[in-house]
CSV table of C-alpha atoms and ligand atoms in Angstrom, one decimal:
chain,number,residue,atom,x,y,z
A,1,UNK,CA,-9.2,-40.3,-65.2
A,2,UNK,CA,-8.7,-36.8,-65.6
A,3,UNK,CA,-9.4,-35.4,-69.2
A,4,UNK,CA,-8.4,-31.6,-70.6
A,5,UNK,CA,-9.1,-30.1,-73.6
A,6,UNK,CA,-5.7,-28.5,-75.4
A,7,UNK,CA,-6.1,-26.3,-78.3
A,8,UNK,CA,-3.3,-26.6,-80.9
A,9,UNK,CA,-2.6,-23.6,-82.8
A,10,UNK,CA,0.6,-24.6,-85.1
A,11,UNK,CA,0.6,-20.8,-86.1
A,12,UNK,CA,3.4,-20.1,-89.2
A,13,UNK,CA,6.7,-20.7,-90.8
A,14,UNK,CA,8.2,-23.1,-88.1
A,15,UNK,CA,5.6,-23.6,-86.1
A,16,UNK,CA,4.0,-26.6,-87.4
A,17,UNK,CA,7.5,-28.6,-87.5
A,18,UNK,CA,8.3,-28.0,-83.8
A,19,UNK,CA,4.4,-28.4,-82.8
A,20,UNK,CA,4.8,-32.0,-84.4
A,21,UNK,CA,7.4,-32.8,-82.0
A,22,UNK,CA,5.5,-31.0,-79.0
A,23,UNK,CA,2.5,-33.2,-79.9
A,24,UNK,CA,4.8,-36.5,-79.9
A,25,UNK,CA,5.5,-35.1,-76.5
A,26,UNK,CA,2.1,-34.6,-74.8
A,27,UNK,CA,1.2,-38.2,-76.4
A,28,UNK,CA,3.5,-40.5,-74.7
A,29,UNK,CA,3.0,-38.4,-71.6
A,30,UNK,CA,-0.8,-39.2,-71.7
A,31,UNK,CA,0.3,-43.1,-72.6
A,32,UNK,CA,1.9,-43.8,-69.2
A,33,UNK,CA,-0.5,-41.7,-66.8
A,34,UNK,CA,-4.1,-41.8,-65.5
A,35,UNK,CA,-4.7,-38.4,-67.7
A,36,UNK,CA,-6.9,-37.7,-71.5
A,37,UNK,CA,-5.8,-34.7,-73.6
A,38,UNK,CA,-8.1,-34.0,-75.5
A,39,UNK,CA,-6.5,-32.0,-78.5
A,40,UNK,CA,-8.1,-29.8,-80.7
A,41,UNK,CA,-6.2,-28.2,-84.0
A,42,UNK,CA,-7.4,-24.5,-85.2
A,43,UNK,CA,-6.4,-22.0,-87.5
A,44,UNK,CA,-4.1,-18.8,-86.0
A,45,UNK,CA,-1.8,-16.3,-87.7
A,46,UNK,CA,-0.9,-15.8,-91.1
A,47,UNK,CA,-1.6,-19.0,-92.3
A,48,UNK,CA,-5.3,-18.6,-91.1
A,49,UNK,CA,-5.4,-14.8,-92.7
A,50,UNK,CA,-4.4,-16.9,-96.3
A,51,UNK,CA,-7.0,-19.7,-95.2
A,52,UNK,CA,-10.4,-18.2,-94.1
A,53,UNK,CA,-9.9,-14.7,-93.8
A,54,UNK,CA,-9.2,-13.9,-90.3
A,55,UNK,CA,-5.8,-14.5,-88.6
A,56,UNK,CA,-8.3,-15.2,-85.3
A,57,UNK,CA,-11.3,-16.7,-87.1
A,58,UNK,CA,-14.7,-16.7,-84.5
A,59,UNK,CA,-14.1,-21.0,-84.8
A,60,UNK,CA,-10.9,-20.7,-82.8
A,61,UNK,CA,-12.0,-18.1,-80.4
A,62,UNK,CA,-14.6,-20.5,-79.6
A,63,UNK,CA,-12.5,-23.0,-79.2
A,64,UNK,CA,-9.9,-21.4,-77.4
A,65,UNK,CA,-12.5,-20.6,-74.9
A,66,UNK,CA,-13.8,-23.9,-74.3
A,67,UNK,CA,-10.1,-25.6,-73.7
A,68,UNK,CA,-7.9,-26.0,-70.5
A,69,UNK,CA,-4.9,-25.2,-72.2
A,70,UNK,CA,-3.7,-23.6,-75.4
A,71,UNK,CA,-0.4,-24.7,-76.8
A,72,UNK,CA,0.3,-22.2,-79.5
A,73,UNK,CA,3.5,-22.2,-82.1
A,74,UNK,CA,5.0,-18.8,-83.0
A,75,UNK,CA,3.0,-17.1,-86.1
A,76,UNK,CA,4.3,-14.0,-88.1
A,77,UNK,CA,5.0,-14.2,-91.7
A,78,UNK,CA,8.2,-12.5,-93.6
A,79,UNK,CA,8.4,-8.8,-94.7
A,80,UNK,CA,7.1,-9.6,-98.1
A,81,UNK,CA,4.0,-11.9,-97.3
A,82,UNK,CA,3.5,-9.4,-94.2
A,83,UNK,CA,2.8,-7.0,-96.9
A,84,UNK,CA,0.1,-8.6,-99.0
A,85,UNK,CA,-2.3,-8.6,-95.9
A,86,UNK,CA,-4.3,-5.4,-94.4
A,87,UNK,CA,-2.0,-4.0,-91.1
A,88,UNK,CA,-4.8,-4.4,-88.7
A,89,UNK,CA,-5.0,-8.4,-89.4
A,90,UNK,CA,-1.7,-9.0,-89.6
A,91,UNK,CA,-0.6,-11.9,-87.3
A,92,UNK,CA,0.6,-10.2,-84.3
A,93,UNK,CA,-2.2,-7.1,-84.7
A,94,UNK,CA,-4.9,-9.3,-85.5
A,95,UNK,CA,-4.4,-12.6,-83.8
A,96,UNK,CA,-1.4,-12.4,-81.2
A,97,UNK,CA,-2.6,-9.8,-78.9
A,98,UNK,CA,-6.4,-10.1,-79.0
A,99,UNK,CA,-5.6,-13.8,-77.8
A,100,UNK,CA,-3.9,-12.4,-75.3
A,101,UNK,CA,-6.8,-9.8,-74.5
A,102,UNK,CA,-9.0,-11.9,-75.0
A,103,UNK,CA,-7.6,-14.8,-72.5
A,104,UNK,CA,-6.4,-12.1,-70.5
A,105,UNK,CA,-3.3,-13.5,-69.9
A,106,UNK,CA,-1.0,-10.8,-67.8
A,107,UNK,CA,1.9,-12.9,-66.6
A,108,UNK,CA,4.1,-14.2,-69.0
A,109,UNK,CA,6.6,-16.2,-67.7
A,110,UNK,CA,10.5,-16.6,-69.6
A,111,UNK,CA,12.8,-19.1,-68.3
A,112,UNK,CA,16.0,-18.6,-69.5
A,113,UNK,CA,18.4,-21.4,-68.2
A,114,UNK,CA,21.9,-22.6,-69.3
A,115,UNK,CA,23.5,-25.1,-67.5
A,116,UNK,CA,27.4,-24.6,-66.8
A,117,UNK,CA,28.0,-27.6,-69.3
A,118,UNK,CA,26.2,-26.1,-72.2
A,119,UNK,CA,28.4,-22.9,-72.0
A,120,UNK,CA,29.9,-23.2,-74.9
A,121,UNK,CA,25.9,-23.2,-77.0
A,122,UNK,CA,26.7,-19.4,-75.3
A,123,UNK,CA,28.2,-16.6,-77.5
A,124,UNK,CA,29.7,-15.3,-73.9
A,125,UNK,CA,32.4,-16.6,-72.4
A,126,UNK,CA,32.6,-19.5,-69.8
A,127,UNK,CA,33.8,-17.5,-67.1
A,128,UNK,CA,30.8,-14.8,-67.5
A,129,UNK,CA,28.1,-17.8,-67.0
A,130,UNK,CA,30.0,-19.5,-64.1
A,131,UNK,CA,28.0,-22.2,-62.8
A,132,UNK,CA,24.9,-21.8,-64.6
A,133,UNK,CA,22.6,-19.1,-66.1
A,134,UNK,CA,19.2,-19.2,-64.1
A,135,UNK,CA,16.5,-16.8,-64.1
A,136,UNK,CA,12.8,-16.3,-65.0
A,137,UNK,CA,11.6,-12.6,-66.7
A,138,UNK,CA,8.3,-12.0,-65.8
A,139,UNK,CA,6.7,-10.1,-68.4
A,140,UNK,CA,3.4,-7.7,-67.8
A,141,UNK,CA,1.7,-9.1,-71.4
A,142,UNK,CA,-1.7,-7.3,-71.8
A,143,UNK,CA,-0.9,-3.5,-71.0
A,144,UNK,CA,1.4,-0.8,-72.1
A,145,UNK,CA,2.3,0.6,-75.2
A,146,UNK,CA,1.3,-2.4,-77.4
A,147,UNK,CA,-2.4,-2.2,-76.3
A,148,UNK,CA,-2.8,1.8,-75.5
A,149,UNK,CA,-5.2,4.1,-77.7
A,150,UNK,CA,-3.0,4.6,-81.3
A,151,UNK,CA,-3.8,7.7,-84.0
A,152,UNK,CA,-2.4,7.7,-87.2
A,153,UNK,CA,-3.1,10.6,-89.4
A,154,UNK,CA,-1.8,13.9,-90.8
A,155,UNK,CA,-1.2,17.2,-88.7
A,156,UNK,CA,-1.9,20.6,-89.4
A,157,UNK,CA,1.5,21.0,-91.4
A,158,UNK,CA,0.6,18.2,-93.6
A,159,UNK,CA,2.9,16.0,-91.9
A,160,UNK,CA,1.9,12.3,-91.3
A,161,UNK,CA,1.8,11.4,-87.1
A,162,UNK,CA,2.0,8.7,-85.7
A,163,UNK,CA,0.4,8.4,-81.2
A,164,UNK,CA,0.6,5.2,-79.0
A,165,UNK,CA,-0.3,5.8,-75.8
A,166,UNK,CA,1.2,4.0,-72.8
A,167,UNK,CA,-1.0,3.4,-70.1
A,168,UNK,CA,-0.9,1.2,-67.2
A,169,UNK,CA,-3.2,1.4,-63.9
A,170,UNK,CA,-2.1,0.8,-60.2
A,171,UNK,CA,-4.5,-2.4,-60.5
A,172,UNK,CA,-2.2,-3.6,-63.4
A,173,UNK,CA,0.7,-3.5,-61.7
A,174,UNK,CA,0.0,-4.7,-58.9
A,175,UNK,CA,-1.4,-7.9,-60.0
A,176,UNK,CA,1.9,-8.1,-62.3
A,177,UNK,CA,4.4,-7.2,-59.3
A,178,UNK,CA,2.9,-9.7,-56.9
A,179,UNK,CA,3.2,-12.6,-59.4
A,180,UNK,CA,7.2,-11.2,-59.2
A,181,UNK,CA,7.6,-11.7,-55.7
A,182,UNK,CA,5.8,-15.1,-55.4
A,183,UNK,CA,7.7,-16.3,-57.7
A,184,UNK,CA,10.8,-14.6,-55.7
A,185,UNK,CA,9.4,-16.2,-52.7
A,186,UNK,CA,10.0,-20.1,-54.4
A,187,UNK,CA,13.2,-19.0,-55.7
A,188,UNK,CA,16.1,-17.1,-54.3
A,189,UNK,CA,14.1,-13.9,-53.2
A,190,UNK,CA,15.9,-11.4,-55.2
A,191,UNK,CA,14.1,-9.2,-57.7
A,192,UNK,CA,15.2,-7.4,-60.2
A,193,UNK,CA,12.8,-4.4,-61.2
A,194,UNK,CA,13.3,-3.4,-64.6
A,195,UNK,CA,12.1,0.3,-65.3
A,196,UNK,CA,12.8,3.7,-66.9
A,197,UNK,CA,11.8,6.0,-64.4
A,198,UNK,CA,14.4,8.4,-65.7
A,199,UNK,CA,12.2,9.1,-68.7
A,200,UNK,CA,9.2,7.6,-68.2
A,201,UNK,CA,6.3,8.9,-65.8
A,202,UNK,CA,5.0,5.2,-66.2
A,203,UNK,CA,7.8,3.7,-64.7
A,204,UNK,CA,7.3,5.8,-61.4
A,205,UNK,CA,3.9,4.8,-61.2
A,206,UNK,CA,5.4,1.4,-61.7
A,207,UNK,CA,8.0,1.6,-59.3
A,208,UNK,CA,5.8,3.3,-56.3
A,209,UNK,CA,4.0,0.2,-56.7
A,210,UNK,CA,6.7,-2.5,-56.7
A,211,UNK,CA,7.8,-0.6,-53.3
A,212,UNK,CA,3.9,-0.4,-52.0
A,213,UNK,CA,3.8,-4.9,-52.6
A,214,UNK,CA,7.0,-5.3,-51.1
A,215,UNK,CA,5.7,-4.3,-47.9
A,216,UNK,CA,4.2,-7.4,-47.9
A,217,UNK,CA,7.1,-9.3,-49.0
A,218,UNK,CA,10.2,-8.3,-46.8
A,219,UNK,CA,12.3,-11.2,-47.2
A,220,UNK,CA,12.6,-10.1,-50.9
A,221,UNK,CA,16.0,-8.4,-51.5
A,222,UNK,CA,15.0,-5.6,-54.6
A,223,UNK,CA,17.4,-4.1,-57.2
A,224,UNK,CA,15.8,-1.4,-59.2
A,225,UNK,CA,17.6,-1.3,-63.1
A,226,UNK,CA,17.1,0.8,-65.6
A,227,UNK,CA,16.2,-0.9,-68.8
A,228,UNK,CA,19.4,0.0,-70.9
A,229,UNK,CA,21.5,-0.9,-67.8
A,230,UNK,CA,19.9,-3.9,-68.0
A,231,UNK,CA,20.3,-4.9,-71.0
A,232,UNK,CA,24.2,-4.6,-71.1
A,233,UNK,CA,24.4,-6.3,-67.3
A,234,UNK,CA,22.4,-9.5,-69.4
A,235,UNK,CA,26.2,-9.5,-71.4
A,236,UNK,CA,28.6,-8.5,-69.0
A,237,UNK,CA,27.1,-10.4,-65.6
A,238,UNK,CA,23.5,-12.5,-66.5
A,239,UNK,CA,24.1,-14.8,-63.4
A,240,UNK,CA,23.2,-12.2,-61.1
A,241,UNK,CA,19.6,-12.4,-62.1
A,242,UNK,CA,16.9,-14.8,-60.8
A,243,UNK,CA,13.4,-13.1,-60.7
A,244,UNK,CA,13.2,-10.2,-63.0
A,245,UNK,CA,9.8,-8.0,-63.6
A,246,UNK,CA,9.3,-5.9,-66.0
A,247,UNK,CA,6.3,-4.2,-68.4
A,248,UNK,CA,5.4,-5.0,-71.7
A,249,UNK,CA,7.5,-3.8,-74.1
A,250,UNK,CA,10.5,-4.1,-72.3
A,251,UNK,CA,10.0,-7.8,-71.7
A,252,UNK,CA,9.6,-8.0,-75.6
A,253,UNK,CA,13.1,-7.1,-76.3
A,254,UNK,CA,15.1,-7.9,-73.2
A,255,UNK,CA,13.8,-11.4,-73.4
A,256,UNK,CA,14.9,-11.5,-77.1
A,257,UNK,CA,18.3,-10.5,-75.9
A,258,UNK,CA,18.0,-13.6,-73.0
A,259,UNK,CA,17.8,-15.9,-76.2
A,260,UNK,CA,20.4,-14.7,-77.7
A,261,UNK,CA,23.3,-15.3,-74.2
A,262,UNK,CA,21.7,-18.6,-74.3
A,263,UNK,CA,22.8,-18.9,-77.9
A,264,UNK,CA,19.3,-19.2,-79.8
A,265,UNK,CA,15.7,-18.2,-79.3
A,266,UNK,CA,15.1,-22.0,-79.7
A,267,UNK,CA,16.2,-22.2,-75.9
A,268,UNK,CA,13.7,-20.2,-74.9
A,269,UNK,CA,9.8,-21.0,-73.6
A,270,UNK,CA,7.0,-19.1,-72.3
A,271,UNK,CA,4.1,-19.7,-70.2
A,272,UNK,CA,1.1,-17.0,-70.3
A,273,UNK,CA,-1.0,-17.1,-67.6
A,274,UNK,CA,-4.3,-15.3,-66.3
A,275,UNK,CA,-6.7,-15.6,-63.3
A,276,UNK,CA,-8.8,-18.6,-65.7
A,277,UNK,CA,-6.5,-19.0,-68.7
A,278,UNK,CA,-3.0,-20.2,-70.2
A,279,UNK,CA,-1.8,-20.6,-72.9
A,280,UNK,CA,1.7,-21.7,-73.9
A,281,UNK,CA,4.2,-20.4,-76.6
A,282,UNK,CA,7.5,-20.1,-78.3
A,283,UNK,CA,9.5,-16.5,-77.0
A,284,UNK,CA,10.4,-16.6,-80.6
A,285,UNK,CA,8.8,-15.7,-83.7
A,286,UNK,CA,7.8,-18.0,-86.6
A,287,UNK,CA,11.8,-18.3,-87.9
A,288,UNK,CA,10.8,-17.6,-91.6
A,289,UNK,CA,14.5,-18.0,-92.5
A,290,UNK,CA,14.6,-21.3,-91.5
A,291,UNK,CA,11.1,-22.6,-91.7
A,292,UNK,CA,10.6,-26.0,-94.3
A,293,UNK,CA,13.8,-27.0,-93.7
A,294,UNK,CA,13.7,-29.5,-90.4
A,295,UNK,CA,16.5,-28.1,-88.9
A,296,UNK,CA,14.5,-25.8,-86.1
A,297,UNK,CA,15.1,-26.0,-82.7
A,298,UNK,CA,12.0,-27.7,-80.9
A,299,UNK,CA,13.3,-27.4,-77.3
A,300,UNK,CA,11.0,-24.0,-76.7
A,301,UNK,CA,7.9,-25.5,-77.7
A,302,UNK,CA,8.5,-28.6,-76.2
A,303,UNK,CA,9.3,-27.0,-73.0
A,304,UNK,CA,6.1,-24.8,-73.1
A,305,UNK,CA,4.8,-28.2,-72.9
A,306,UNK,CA,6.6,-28.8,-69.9
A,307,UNK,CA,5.6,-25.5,-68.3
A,308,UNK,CA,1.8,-26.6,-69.3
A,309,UNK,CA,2.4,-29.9,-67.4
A,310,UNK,CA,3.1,-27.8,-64.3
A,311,UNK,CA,1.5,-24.9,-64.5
A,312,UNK,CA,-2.1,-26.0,-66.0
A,313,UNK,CA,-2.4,-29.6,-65.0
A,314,UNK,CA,-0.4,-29.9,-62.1
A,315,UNK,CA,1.9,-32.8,-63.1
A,316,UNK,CA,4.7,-31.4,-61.6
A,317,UNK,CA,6.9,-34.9,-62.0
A,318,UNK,CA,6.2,-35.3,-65.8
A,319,UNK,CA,7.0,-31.6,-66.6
A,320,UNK,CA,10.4,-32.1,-64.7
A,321,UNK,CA,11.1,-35.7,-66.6
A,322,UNK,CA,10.0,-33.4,-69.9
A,323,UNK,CA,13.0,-30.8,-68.9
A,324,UNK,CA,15.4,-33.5,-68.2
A,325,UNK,CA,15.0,-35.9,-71.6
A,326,UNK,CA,15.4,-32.4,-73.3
A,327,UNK,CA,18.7,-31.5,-71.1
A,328,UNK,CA,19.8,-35.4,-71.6
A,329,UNK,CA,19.6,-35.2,-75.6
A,330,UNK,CA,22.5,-31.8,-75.0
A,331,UNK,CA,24.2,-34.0,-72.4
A,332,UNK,CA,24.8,-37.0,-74.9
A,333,UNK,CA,26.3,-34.4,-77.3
A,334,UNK,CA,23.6,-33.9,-79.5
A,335,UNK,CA,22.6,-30.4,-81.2
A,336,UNK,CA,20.5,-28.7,-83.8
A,337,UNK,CA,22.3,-26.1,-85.6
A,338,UNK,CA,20.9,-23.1,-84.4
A,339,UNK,CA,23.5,-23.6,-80.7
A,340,UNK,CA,26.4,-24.8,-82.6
A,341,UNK,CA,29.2,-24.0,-85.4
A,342,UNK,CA,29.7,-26.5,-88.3
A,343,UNK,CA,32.8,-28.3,-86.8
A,344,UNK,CA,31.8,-27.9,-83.5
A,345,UNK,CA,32.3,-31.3,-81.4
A,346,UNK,CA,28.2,-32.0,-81.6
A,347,UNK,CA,26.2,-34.4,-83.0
A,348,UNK,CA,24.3,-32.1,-85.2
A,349,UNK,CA,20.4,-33.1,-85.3
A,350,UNK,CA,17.3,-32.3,-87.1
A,351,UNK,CA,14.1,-31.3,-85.7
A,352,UNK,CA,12.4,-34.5,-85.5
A,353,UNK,CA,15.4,-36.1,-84.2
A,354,UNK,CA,15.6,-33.8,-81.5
A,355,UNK,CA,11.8,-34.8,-81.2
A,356,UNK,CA,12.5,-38.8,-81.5
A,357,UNK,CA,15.5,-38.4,-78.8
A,358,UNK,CA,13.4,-36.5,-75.9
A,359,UNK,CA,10.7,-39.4,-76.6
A,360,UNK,CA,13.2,-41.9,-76.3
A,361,UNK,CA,15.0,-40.3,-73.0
A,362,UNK,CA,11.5,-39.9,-71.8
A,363,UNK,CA,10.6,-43.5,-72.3
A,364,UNK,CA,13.5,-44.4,-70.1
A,365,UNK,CA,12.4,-42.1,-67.3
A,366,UNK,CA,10.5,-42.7,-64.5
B,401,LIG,P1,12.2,-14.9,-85.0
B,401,LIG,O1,12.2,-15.0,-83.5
B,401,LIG,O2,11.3,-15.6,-85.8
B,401,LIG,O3,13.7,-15.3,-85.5
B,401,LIG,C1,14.9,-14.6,-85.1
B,401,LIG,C2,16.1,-15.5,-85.4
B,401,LIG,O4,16.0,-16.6,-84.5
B,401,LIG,C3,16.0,-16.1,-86.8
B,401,LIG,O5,17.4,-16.2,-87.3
B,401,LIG,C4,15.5,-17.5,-86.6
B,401,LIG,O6,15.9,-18.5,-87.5
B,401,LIG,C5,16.0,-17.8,-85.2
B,401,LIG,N1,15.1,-18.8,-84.5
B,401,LIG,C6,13.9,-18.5,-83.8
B,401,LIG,N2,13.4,-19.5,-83.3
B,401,LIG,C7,14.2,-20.6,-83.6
B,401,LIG,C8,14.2,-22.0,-83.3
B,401,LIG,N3,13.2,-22.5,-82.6
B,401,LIG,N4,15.2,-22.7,-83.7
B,401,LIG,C9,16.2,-22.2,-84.4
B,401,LIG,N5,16.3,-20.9,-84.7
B,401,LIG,C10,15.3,-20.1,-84.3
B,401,LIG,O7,12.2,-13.3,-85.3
B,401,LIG,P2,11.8,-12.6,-86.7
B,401,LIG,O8,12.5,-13.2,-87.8
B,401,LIG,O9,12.1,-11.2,-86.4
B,401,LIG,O10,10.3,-12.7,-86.8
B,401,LIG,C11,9.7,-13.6,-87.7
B,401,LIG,C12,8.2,-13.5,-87.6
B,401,LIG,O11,7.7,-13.9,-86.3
B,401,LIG,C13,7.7,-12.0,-87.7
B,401,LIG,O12,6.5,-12.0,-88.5
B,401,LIG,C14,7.4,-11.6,-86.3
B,401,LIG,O13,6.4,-10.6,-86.3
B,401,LIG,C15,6.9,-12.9,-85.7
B,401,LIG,N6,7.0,-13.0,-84.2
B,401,LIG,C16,6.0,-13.8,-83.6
B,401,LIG,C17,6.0,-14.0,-82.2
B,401,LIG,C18,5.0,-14.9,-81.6
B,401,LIG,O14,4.3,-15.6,-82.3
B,401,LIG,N7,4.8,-14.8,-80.3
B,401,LIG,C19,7.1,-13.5,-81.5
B,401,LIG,C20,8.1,-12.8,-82.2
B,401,LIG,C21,8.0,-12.6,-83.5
């Protein structure tokens, strides 16, 4: 029997609600095949700030490091709690991206997917997503602005300043680009290069390289976009996308924009991966607003679950019957409240429900 080690980090706000239903997930999943998780809670995030201290206490780096897998909830906390803690150990500064360093986990993978029949969750109209939204944004997740040298101080004038550097290597995106076009190569090879080499001297670099690896690649048809084209062909024409690559910051928000064609961030998981390490996560952040409430949508963390089936442990059938119990719970009419009006013609569910139904649909699959 084979036996992994999974790390749980429920992070904030929502997080532990839709973690529960991920976990009812990975259980029955272990139930009916020849496979152990082992799963191991720790502390992450805000919560873990208020707890011991740290929002990345040494315990869970250790742990972290010892496991197969990490399945992680969103963590962040509202303005006002954001506050009461020291900027450098806030959640995302303290926790999110040194987990990310740490694991050195460069490809982040974003499916965002909409089936023709779940149009209307989509604030676009039916004849802009046609048969089907479909694509994956591959997101360079250790480099760039968000990890370059930063200065904060006061100039000569006595002005407070503010530097970030962004700085990418050849090596980085290289290694970024190539995941790209083998992921074009299993798909429809057609990539989408994101950039903003108008502006930016990085996004040359970048794109010098995206032509230098498709020499090696020349069945991949390539589109090269500028970022704030992109953003408005996501609105006006999304289906012409399947394999889009892109650096750091830019994956931040034009993913955040995907979630929001699909009709909610709750539609949207991630997979993080690196030469030795994934880890699996909510796009979205930790939903303050909603959080305590039961009405979140668990469908991104229990499809990061599903991408950890495939992409970690190779149990490529069980992550696919994981994506169709979710799709079946939409197709019997069902909804939580983020993808639909009140008086929409859904069934409108709560979190666990959602949960209970994708164990139940899951039960009844093969
Ligand atoms: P958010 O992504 O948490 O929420 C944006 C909107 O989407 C909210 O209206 C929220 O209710 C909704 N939403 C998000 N996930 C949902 C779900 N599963 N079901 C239903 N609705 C959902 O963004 P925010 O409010 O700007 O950020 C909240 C906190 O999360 C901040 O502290 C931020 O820094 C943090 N954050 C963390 C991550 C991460 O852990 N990877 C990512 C983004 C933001």
């Amino acid at each position: 029997m084979k036996s992994y080690k999974i790390t749980i980090l429920a992070g904030d706000g929502i997080g532990p609600e839709i973690m529960k239903e991920a976990i009812k997930v990975l259980k029955l999943v272990e139930q009916r095949n020849d496979v152990k998780f082992e799963l191991q809670e720790a502390a992450f995030g805000g919560s873990a700030y208020f707890d011991t201290g740290h929002p990345f206490p040494e315990e869970t780096k250790m742990i972290c490091d010892e496991s197969d897998a990490i399945l992680k909830g969103p963590i962040g906390l509202n303005h006002e709690d954001s506050e009461k803690i020291p900027v450098d150990l806030r959640p995302e500064r303290g926790a999110l991206l040194p987990l990310r360093k740490r694991l050195n986990t460069y490809a982040n993978f974003r499916p965002v997917s909409l089936p023709r029949r779940l149009a209307h969750f989509s604030p676009l109209k039916p004849e802009i997503i046609g048969d089907g939204i479909d694509m994956v944004m591959i997101r360079e997740l250790v480099g760039g602005l968000y990890f370059g040298e930063k200065e904060v101080g006061v100039n000569d004038d006595g002005l407070r300043y503010v530097k970030e550097t962004l700085e990418y290597n050849e090596a980085q995106i290289e290694q970024i680009v190539r995941v790209a076009f083998k992921q074009c190569m299993r798909r429809k090879k057609v990539l989408h290069n994101i950039h903003k080499s108008n502006v930016l001297k990085s996004s040359v670099l970048w794109n010098e390289v995206v032509g230098e690896v498709a020499v090696d690649f020349p069945e991949v048809e390539i589109h090269h976009i500028l970022v704030d084209a992109a953003a408005t062909a996501l609105c006006l024409n999304p289906t012409q996308f399947d394999v889009m690559v892109m650096e750091n910051m830019f994956g931040d928000i034009l993913s955040d924009q995907a979630g929001g064609i699909l009709g909610s961030l709750g539609l949207m998981p991630s997979a993080c991966i690196g030469e030795t390490n994934a880890y699996y996560e909510p796009s979205h952040g930790s939903a303050p607003d909603i959080a305590g409430q039961n009405i979140a949508n668990p469908y991104s963390m229990i499809g990061s679950v599903a991408m950890m089936l495939e992409l970690s442990f190779d149990m490529l059938d069980e992550s696919k019957n994981v994506w169709n119990a979710m799709q079946s719970v939409f197709a019997d009419g069902f909804s939580t409240p983020d993808l639909s009006k009140p008086g929409a013609d859904v069934k409108m569910i709560k979190t666990d429900e959602f949960g209970d139904r994708v164990i139940a649909a899951l039960s009844g699959s093969a």
